[in-house]
Structures are given as structure tokens and as C-alpha cells.
mmCIF file of C-alpha atoms and ligand atoms in Angstrom:
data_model
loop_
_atom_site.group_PDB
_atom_site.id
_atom_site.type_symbol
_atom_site.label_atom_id
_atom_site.label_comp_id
_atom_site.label_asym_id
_atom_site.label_seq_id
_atom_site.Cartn_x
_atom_site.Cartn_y
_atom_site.Cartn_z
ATOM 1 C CA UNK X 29 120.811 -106.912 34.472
ATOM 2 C CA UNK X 30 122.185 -110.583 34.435
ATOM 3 C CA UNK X 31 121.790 -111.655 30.954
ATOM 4 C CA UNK X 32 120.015 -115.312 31.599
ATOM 5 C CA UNK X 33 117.410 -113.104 33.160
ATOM 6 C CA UNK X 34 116.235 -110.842 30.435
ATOM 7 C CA UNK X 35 113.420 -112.452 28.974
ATOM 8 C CA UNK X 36 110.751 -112.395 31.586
ATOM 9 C CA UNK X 37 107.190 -114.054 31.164
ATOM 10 C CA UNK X 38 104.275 -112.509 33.062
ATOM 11 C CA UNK X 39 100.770 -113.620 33.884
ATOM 12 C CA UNK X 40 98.212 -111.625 35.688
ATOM 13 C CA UNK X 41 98.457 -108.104 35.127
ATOM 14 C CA UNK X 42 95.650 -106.729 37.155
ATOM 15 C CA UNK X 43 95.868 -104.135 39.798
ATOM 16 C CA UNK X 44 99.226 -105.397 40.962
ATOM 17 C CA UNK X 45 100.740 -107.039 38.246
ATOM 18 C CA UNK X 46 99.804 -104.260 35.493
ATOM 19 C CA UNK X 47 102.239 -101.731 37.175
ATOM 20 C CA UNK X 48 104.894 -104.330 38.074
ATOM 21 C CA UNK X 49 105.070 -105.667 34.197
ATOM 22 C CA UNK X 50 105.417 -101.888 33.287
ATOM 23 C CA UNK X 51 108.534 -101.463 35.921
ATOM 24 C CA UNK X 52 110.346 -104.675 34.627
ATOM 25 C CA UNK X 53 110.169 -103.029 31.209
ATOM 26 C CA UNK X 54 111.408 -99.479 32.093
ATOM 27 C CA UNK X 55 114.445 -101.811 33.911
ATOM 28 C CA UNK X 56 115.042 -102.873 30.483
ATOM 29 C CA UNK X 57 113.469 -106.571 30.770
ATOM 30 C CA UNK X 58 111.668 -107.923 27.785
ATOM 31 C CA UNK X 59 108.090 -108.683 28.806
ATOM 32 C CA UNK X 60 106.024 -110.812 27.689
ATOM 33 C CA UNK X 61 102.491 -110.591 29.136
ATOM 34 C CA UNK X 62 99.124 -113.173 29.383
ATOM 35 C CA UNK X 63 96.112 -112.028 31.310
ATOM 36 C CA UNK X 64 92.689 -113.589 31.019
ATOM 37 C CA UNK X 65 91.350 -110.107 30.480
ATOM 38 C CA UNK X 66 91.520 -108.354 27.277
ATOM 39 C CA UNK X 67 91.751 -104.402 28.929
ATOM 40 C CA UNK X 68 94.622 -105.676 31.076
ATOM 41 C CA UNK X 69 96.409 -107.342 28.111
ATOM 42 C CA UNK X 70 95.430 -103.513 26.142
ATOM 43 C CA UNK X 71 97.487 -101.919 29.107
ATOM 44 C CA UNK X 72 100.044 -104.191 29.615
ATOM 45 C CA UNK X 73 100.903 -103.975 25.937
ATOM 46 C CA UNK X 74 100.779 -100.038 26.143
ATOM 47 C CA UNK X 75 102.938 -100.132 28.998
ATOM 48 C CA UNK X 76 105.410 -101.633 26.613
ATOM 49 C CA UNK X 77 104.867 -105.399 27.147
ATOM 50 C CA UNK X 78 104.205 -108.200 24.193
ATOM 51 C CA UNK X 79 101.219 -109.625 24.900
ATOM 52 C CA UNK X 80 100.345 -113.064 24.114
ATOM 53 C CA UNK X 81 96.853 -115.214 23.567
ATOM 54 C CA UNK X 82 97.560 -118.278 26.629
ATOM 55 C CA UNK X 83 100.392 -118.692 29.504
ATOM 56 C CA UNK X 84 101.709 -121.538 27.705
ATOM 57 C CA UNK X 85 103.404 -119.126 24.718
ATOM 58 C CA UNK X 86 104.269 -116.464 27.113
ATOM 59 C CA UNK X 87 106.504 -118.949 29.082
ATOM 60 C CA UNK X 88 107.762 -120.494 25.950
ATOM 61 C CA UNK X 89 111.555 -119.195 25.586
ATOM 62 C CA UNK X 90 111.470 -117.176 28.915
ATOM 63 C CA UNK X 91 114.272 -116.970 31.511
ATOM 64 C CA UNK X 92 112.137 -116.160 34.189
ATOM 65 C CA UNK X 93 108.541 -116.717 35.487
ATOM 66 C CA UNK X 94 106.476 -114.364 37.204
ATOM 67 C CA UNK X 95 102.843 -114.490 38.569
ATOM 68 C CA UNK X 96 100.547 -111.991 40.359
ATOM 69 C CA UNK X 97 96.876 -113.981 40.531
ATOM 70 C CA UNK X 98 94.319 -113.731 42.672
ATOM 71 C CA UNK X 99 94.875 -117.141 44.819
ATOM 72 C CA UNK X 100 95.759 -120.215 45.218
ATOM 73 C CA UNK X 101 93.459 -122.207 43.159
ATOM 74 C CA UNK X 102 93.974 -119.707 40.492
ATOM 75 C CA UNK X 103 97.843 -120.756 41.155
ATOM 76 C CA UNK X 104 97.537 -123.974 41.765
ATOM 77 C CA UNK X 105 95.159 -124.563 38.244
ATOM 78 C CA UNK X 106 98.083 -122.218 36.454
ATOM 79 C CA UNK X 107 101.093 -124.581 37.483
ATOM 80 C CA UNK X 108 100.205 -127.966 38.202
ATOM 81 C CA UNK X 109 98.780 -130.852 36.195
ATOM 82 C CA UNK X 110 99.278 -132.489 33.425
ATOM 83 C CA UNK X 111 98.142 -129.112 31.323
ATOM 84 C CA UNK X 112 100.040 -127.017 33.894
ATOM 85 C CA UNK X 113 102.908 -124.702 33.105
ATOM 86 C CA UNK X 114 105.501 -126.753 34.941
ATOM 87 C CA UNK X 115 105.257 -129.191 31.729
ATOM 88 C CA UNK X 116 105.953 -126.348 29.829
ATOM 89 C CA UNK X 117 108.641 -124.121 31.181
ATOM 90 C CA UNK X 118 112.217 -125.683 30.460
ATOM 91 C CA UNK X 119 114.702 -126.547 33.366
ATOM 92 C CA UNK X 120 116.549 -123.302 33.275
ATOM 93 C CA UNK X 121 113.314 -121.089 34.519
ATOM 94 C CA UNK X 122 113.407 -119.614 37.756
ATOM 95 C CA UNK X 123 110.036 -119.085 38.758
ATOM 96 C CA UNK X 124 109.154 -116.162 40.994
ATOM 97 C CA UNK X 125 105.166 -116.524 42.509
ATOM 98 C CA UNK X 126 104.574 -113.294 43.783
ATOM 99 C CA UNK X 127 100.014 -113.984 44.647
ATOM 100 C CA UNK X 128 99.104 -114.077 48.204
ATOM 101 C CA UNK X 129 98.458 -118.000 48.764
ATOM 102 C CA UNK X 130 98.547 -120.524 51.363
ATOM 103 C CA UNK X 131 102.084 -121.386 52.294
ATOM 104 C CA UNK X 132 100.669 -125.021 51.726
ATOM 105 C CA UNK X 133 99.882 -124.310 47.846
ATOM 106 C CA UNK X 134 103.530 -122.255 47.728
ATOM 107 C CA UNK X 135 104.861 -125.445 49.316
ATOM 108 C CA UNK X 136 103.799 -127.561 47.192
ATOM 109 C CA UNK X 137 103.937 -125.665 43.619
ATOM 110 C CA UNK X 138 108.257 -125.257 44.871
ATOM 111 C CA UNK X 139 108.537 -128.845 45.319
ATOM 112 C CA UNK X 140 106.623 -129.667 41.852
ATOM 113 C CA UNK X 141 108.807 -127.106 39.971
ATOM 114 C CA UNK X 142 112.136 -128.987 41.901
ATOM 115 C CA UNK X 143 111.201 -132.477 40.482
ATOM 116 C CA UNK X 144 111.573 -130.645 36.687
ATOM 117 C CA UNK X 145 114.940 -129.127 37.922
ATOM 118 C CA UNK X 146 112.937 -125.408 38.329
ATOM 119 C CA UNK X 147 114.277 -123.163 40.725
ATOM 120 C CA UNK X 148 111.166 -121.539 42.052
ATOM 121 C CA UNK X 149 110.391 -119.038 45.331
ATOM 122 C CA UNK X 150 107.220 -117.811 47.135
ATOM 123 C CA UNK X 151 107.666 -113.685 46.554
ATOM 124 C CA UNK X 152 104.337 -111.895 47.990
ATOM 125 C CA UNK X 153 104.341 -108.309 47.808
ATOM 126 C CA UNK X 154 103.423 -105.670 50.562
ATOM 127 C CA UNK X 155 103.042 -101.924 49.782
ATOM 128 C CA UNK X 156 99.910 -101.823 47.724
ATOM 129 C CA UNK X 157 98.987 -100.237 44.495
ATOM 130 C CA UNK X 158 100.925 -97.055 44.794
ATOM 131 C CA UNK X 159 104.011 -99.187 45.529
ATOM 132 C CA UNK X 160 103.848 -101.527 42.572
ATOM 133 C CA UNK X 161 103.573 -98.426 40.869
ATOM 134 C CA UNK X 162 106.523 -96.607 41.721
ATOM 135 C CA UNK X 163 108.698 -99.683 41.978
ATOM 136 C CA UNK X 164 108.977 -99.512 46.165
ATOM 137 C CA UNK X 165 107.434 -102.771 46.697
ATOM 138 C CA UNK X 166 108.276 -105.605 49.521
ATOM 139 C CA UNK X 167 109.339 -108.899 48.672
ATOM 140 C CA UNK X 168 109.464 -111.190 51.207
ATOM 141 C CA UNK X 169 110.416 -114.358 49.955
ATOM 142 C CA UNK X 170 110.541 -118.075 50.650
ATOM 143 C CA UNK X 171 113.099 -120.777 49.001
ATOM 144 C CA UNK X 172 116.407 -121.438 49.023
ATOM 145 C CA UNK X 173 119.431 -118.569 49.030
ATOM 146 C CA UNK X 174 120.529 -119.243 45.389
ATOM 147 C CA UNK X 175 117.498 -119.271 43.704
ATOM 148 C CA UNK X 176 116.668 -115.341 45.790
ATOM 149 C CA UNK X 177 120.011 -114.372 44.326
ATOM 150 C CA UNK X 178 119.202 -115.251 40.771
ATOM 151 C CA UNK X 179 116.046 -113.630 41.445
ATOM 152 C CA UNK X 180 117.829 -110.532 42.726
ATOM 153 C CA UNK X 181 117.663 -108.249 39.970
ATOM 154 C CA UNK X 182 114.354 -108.864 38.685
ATOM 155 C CA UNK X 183 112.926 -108.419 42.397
ATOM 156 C CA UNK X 184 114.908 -105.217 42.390
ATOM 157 C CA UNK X 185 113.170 -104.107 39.195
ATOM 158 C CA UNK X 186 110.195 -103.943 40.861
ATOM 159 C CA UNK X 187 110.678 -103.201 45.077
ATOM 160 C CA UNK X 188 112.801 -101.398 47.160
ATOM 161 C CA UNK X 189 113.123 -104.316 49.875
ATOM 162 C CA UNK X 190 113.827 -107.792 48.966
ATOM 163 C CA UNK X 191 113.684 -110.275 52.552
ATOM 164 C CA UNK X 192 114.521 -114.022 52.540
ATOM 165 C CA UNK X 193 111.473 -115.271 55.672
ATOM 166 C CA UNK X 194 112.977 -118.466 55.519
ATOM 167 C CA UNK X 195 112.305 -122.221 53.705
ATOM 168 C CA UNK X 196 109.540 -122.684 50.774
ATOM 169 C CA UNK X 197 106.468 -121.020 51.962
ATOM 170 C CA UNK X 198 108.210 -118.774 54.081
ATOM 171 C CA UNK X 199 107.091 -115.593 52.162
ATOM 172 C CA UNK X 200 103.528 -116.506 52.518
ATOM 173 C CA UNK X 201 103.644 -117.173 55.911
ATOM 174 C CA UNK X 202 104.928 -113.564 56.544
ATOM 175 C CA UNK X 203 102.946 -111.878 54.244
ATOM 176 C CA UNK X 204 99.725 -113.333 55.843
ATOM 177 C CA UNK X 205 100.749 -112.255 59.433
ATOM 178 C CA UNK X 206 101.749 -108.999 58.155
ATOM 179 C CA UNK X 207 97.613 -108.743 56.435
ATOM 180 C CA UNK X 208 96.225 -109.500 59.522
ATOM 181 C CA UNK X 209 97.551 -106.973 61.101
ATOM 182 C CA UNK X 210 97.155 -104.448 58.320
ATOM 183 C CA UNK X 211 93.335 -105.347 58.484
ATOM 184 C CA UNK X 212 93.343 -104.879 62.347
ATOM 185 C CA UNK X 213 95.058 -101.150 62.458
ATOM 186 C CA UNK X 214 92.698 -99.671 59.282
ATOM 187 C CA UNK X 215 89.872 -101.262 61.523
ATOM 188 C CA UNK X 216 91.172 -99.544 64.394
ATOM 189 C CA UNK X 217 91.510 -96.666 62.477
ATOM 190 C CA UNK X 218 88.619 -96.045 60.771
ATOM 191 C CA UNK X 219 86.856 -96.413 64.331
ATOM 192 C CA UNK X 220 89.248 -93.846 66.089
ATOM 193 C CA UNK X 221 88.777 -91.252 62.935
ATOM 194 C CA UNK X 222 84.759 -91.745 63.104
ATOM 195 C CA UNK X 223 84.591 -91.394 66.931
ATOM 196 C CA UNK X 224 86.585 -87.878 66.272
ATOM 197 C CA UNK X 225 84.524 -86.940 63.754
ATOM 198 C CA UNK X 226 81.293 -87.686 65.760
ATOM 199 C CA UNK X 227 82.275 -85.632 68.259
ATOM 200 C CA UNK X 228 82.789 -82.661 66.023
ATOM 201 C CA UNK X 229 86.698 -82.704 64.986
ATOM 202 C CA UNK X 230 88.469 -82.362 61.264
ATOM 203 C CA UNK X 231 89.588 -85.729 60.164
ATOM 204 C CA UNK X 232 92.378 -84.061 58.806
ATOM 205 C CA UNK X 233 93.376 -82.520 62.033
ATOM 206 C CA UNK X 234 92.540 -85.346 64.399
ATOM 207 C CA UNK X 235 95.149 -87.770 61.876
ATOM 208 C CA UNK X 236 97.619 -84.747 61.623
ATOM 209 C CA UNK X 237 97.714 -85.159 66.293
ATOM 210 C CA UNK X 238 97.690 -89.380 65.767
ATOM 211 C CA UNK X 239 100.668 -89.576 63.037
ATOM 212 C CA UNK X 240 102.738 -87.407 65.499
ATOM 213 C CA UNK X 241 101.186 -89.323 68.653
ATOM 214 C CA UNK X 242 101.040 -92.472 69.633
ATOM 215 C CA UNK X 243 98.435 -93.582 67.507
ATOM 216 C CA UNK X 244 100.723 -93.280 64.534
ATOM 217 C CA UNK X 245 100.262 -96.191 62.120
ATOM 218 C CA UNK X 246 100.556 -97.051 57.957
ATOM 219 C CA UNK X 247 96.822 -96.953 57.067
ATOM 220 C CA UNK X 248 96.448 -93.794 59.372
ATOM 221 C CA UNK X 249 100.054 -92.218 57.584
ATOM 222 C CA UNK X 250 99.883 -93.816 54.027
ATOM 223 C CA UNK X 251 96.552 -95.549 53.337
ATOM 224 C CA UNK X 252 94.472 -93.287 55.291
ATOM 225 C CA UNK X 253 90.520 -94.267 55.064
ATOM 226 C CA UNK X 254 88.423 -90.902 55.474
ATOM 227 C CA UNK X 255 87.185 -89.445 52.496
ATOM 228 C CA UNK X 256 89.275 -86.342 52.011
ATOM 229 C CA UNK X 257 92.467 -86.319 54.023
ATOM 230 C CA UNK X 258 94.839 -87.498 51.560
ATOM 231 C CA UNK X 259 94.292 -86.939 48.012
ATOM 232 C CA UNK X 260 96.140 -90.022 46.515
ATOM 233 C CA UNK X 261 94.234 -92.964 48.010
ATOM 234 C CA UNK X 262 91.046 -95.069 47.190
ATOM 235 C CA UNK X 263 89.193 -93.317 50.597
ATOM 236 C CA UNK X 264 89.566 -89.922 48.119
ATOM 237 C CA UNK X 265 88.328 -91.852 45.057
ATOM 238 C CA UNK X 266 85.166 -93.222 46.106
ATOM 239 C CA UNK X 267 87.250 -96.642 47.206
ATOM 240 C CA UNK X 268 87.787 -97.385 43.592
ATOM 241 C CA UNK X 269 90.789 -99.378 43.232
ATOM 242 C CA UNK X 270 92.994 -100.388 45.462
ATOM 243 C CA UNK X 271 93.337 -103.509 47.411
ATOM 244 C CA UNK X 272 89.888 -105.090 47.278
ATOM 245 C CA UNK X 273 87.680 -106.242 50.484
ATOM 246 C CA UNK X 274 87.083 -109.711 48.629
ATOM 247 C CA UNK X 275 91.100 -109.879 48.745
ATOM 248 C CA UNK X 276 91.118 -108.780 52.199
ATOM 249 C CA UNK X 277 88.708 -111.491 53.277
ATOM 250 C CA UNK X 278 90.896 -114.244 50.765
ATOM 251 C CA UNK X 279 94.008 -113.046 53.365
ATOM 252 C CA UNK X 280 91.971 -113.357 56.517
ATOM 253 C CA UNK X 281 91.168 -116.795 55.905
ATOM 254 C CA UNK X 282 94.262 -117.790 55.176
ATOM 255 C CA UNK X 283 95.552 -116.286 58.378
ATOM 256 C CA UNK X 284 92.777 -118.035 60.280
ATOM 257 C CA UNK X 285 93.481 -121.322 58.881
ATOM 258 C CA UNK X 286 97.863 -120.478 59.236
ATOM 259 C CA UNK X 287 96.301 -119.911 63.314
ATOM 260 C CA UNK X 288 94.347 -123.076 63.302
ATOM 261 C CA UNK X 289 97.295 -125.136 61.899
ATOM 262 C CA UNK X 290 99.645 -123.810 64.788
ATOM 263 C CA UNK X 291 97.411 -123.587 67.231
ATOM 264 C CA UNK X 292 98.069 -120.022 67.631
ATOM 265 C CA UNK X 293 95.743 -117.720 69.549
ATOM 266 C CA UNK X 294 94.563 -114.661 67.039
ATOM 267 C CA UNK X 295 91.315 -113.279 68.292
ATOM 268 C CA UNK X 296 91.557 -109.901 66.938
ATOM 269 C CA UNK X 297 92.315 -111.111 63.543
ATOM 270 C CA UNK X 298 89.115 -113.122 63.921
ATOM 271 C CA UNK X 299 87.300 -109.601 65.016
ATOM 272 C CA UNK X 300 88.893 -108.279 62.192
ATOM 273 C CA UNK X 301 87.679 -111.169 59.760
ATOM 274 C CA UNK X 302 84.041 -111.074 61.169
ATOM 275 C CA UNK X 303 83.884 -107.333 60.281
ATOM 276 C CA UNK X 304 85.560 -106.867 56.957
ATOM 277 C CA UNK X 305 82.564 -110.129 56.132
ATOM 278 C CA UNK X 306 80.060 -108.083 58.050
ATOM 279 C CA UNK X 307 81.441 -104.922 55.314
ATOM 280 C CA UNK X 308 81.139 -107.372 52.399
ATOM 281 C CA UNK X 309 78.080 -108.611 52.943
ATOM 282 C CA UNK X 310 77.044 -106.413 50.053
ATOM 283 C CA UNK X 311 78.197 -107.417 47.067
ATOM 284 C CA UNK X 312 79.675 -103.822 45.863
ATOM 285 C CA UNK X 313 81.330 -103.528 48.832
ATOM 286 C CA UNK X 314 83.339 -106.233 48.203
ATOM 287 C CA UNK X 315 85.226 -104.710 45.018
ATOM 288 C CA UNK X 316 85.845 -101.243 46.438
ATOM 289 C CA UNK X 317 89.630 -100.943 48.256
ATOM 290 C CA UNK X 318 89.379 -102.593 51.849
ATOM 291 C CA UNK X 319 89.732 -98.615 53.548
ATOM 292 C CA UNK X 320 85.998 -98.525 52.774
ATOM 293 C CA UNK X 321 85.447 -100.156 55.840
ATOM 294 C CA UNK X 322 85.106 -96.873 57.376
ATOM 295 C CA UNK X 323 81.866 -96.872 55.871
ATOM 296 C CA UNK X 324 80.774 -99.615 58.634
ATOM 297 C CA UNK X 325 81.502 -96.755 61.189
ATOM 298 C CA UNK X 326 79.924 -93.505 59.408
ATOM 299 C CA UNK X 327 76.426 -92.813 60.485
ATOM 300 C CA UNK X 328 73.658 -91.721 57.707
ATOM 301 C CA UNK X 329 73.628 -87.809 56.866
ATOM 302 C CA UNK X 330 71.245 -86.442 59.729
ATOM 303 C CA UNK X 331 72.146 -89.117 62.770
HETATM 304 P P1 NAD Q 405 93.525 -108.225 40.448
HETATM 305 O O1 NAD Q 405 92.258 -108.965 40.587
HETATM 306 O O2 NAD Q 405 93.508 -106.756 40.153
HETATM 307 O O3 NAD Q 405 94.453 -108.917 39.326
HETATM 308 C C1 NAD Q 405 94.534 -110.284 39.104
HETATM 309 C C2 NAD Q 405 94.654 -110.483 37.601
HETATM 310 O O4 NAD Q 405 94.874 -111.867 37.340
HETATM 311 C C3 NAD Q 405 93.398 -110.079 36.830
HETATM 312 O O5 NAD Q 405 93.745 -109.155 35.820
HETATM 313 C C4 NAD Q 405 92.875 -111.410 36.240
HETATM 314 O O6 NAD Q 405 92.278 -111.244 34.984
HETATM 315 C C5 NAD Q 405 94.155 -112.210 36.166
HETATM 316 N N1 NAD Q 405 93.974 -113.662 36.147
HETATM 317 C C6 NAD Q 405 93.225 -114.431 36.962
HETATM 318 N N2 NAD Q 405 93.368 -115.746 36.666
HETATM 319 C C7 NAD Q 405 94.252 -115.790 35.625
HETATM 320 C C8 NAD Q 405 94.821 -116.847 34.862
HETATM 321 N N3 NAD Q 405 94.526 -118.116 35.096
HETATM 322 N N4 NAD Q 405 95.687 -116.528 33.869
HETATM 323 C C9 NAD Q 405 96.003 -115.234 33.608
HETATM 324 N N5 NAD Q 405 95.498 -114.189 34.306
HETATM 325 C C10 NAD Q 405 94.637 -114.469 35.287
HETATM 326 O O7 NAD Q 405 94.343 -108.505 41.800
HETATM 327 P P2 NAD Q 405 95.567 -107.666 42.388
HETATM 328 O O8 NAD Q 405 95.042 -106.601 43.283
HETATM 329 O O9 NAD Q 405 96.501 -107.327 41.288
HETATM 330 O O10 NAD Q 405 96.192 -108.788 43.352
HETATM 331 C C11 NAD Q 405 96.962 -109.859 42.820
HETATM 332 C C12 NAD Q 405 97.587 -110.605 43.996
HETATM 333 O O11 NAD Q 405 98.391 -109.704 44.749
HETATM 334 C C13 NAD Q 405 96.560 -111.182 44.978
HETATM 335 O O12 NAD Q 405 96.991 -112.447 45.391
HETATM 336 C C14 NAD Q 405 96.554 -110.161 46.108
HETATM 337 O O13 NAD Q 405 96.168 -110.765 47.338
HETATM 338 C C15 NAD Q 405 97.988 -109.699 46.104
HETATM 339 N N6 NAD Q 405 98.234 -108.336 46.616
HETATM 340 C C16 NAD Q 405 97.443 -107.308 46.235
HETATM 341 C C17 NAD Q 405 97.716 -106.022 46.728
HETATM 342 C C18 NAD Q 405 96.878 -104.820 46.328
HETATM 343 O O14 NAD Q 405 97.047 -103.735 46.945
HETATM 344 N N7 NAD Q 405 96.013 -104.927 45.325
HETATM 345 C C19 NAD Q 405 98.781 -105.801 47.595
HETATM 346 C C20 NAD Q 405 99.587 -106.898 47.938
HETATM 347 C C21 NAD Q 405 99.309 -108.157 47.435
#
């Protein structure tokens, strides 16, 4: 560990972040943690973190910034402004945002940290709960090359792969294409696993023939969405956890408006957008993990 990197502040420690804090202090960081919710504070601090009461304190002495919210507003509120944490964090910070936002908001959070001489990158993550957990995560990160090398370490703390995309924003832009196709292939999947199972085959067996065929893909392999076939997952947990539908739907629009602004033609990650709404049209289907929409395909007991 690079010395000028040790003292790490972290804010949002939900689903995502709550693991990742954890990893950075089994690497040996020191961690200081600010959530807005009281039982995540409870387990970042029993994961070994110090938790503070606002973002302002946790940031106050650290080397390095790191952030895992829900979106951009959440971001944008958190950072900019005259009460934003940019006023607060000294020049020396490097500032790692790790949410899934717009590239627009990354953008423009990078360029307010470079007026107060902060080196700052877009770092989403891919690999999901399990992942953050067990320190395997993706980074795939926008900004320049020297601020990605000072990040280095910390990254490394928490993922196995660490990719420069390009450019400020960069990150976000890959992460969203990368979602959109995640929600297409569990769509496609959940449909291919209920048309087996209507017609009278084991959903463990019929994704046992597709991993080894053709059909092969991560939510079928690693994520997969029928009740039952693998044990760790939300589909074996009643959907509970995970990587919510209402997050889902937050990436899908922010692939549909990346399409709009490049006039690029996406129309199954507009199917794919129209269904996961159609699936969270109900309120409490909109926490569960986004595998639940196999429940769009299952028929009722008896049909
Ligand atoms: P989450 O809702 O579980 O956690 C977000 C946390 O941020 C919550 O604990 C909330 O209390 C906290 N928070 C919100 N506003 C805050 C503020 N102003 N100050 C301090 N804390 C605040 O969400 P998550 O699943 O951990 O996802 C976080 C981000 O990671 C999202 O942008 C999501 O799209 C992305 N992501 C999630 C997954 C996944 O599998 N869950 C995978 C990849 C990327």
C-alpha cells in the first residue's frame, strides 16, 4: 500500500459499498465510513470501519475519496455546491466515484474537482454483490492515466480487474452499455428457462445443456434466475438482495438517453426497458434483485 493512500473516506455503504468498505479494511486501509442509514453505518463499523455522523468529517484528513450511491443526483447533491464536498476535501484527494451515473454528471463532477486541483475518476463496478464481496470486482474507469495509477492500489483492494475506457466519463459510458446488455441476456434467459420448464424439463438440467451449448451466458452461469438451481443467488432467496429492479430501470434510462445522445439504434435495450417497467410496476417488485423478472414469465400454480 502507497502510504499517501492509507486513509480512505467512504460514503454509501449499502449493498455495494458495505462489502467494498469491509475489503479496503482487510487490505489494511483505514476506513472511515458515512451512510445516511444507521444499520449500514452498524455494519460498516462491525466490519471494522470508523463511522462518522456527516460526509463532511469523514473526508476531513482523508487521502482518498470513495463513493458508492445510488445516482447521479444523489452524486451530484454529495459533491457540488457551495455545501458540497469539493469545498471540503483538500487538494491532495484523489477522488474515486465508483455509482452508476450519467457520464454527463461524471463529466462534470471531474472537471469541478480539477478547478480545486482534485484528481478525480469515474470507477463503476460490474460483478454484483457476490463480487464486492469477495473482492473480484470490475473497475472500469474514466480520467486521466496518473490519477488510475494513484488509484491503483485502492482499486486493487477491492476488484480483480481494473480497465482505463478512456477520457472523464469513460467508465460510465462502458458500464451502461455493459447493463444493457446484462438486462437483455437475464431477459432472454428467464424466457428460455420458463419455456423449458413449461414444457416439462428440470431447470437445472435444461441450464446444465445451455452453459455447455450455445446458449451459455453470465446470468444463465453466475446469476442464474430460477428459483432453485444455484443456491448462492437472490433467485434462491426469494430475490432478496441483490441488484435491485429500481436500479436496473435507473441503468436503462441512462442507456436510453447515452442512445438518444448518439443517435445510436438500441431497440432491444428499449424491449428490455419496457419489460423490467412492465416487472416494476408493482412497487415490491421493484426492491427484489432484477433476476425476479422471471416472475413476468412463470404462469400461476394450476395454468
Ligand atoms: P444501495 O441502495 O444498497 O446502497 C446505496 C447506499 O447509499 C445506501 O446505504 C444509502 O443509505 C446510501 N446513501 C444514499 N444517499 C446518500 C448520501 N447522500 N450520503 C451517504 N449515503 C447515502 O445500492 P447498491 O446496490 O449498493 O448500489 C450502489 C451503486 O452501485 C448504484 O449506483 C448501483 O447502480 C451500482 N451497482 C450496483 C450493483 C449491485 O449488484 N447492487 C452492481 C454494480 C453497480
Amino acid at each position: 500500500m502507497n502510504e499517501n493512500n492509507k486513509n480512505i473516506a467512504f460514503i454509501g455503504l449499502g449493498n455495494m459499498g458495505g462489502p467494498m468498505a469491509a475489503n479496503l479494511v482487510r487490505a489494511g486501509f483505514t476506513v472511515v465510513a458515512y451512510d445516511l442509514s444507521e444499520a449500514m453505518l452498524r455494519r460498516a463499523a462491525d466490519a471494522g470501519c470508523r463511522r462518522v455522523a456527516s460526509a463532511h468529517e469523514a473526508v476531513e484528513g482523508a487521502d482518498v475519496v470513495v463513493s458508492m450511491l445510488p445516482n447521479g443526483e444523489a452524486v451530484r447533491t454529495l459533491y457540488l455546491g457551495a455545501r458540497g464536498l469539493l469545498q471540503t476535501m483538500g487538494p491532495e484527494t484523489l477522488l474515486i466515484e465508483c455509482s452508476t451515473i450519467a457520464a454527463s454528471d461524471a463529466r462534470q463532477i471531474i472537471a469541478a474537482a480539477s478547478q480545486r486541483n482534485i484528481a478525480a475518476l469515474d470507477a463503476p463496478v460490474s460483478g454484483g454483490t457476490a463480487a464486492a464481496a469477495a473482492g473480484t470486482l470490475s473497475f472500469m474507469c474514466g480520467g486521466d492515466a496518473q490519477a488510475l495509477e494513484r488509484a491503483r492500489p485502492v482499486l486493487a483492494a477491492m476488484g480483480a480487474n481494473i480497465f482505463h475506457a478512456g477520457p472523464a466519463g469513460s467508465g460510465q459510458v462502458a458500464k451502461i452499455c455493459n447493463n444493457m446488455l446484462l438486462a437483455i441476456h437475464m431477459i432472454g434467459t428467464a424466457e428460455a428457462l420458463q419455456m423449458g420448464v413449461d414444457n416439462g424439463l428440470d431447470p437445472k438440467v435444461l441450464s446444465e445443456i445451455m452453459c455447455a451449448s450455445s446458449g451459455g451466458n453470465w446470468s444463465l452461469e453466475k446469476y442464474n434466475p430460477y428459483p432453485g438451481v444455484m443456491e448462492n443467488v437472490p433467485a434462491s432467496h426469494d430475490y432478496e438482495g441483490g441488484f435491485s429492479v429500481a436500479l436496473m430501470l435507473k441503468d436503462l434510462g441512462l442507456a436510453m438517453d447515452t442512445a438518444a445522445g448518439s443517435a445510436s439504434s438500441t431497440p432491444l435495450g428499449a424491449l428490455a426497458k419496457n419489460l423490467y417497467q412492465l416487472h416494476g410496476g408493482d412497487p415490491v417488485n421493484r426492491q427484489l434483485d432484477f433476476s425476479s423478472i422471471q416472475n413476468l414469465f412463470r404462469r400461476p400454480v394450476g395454468n
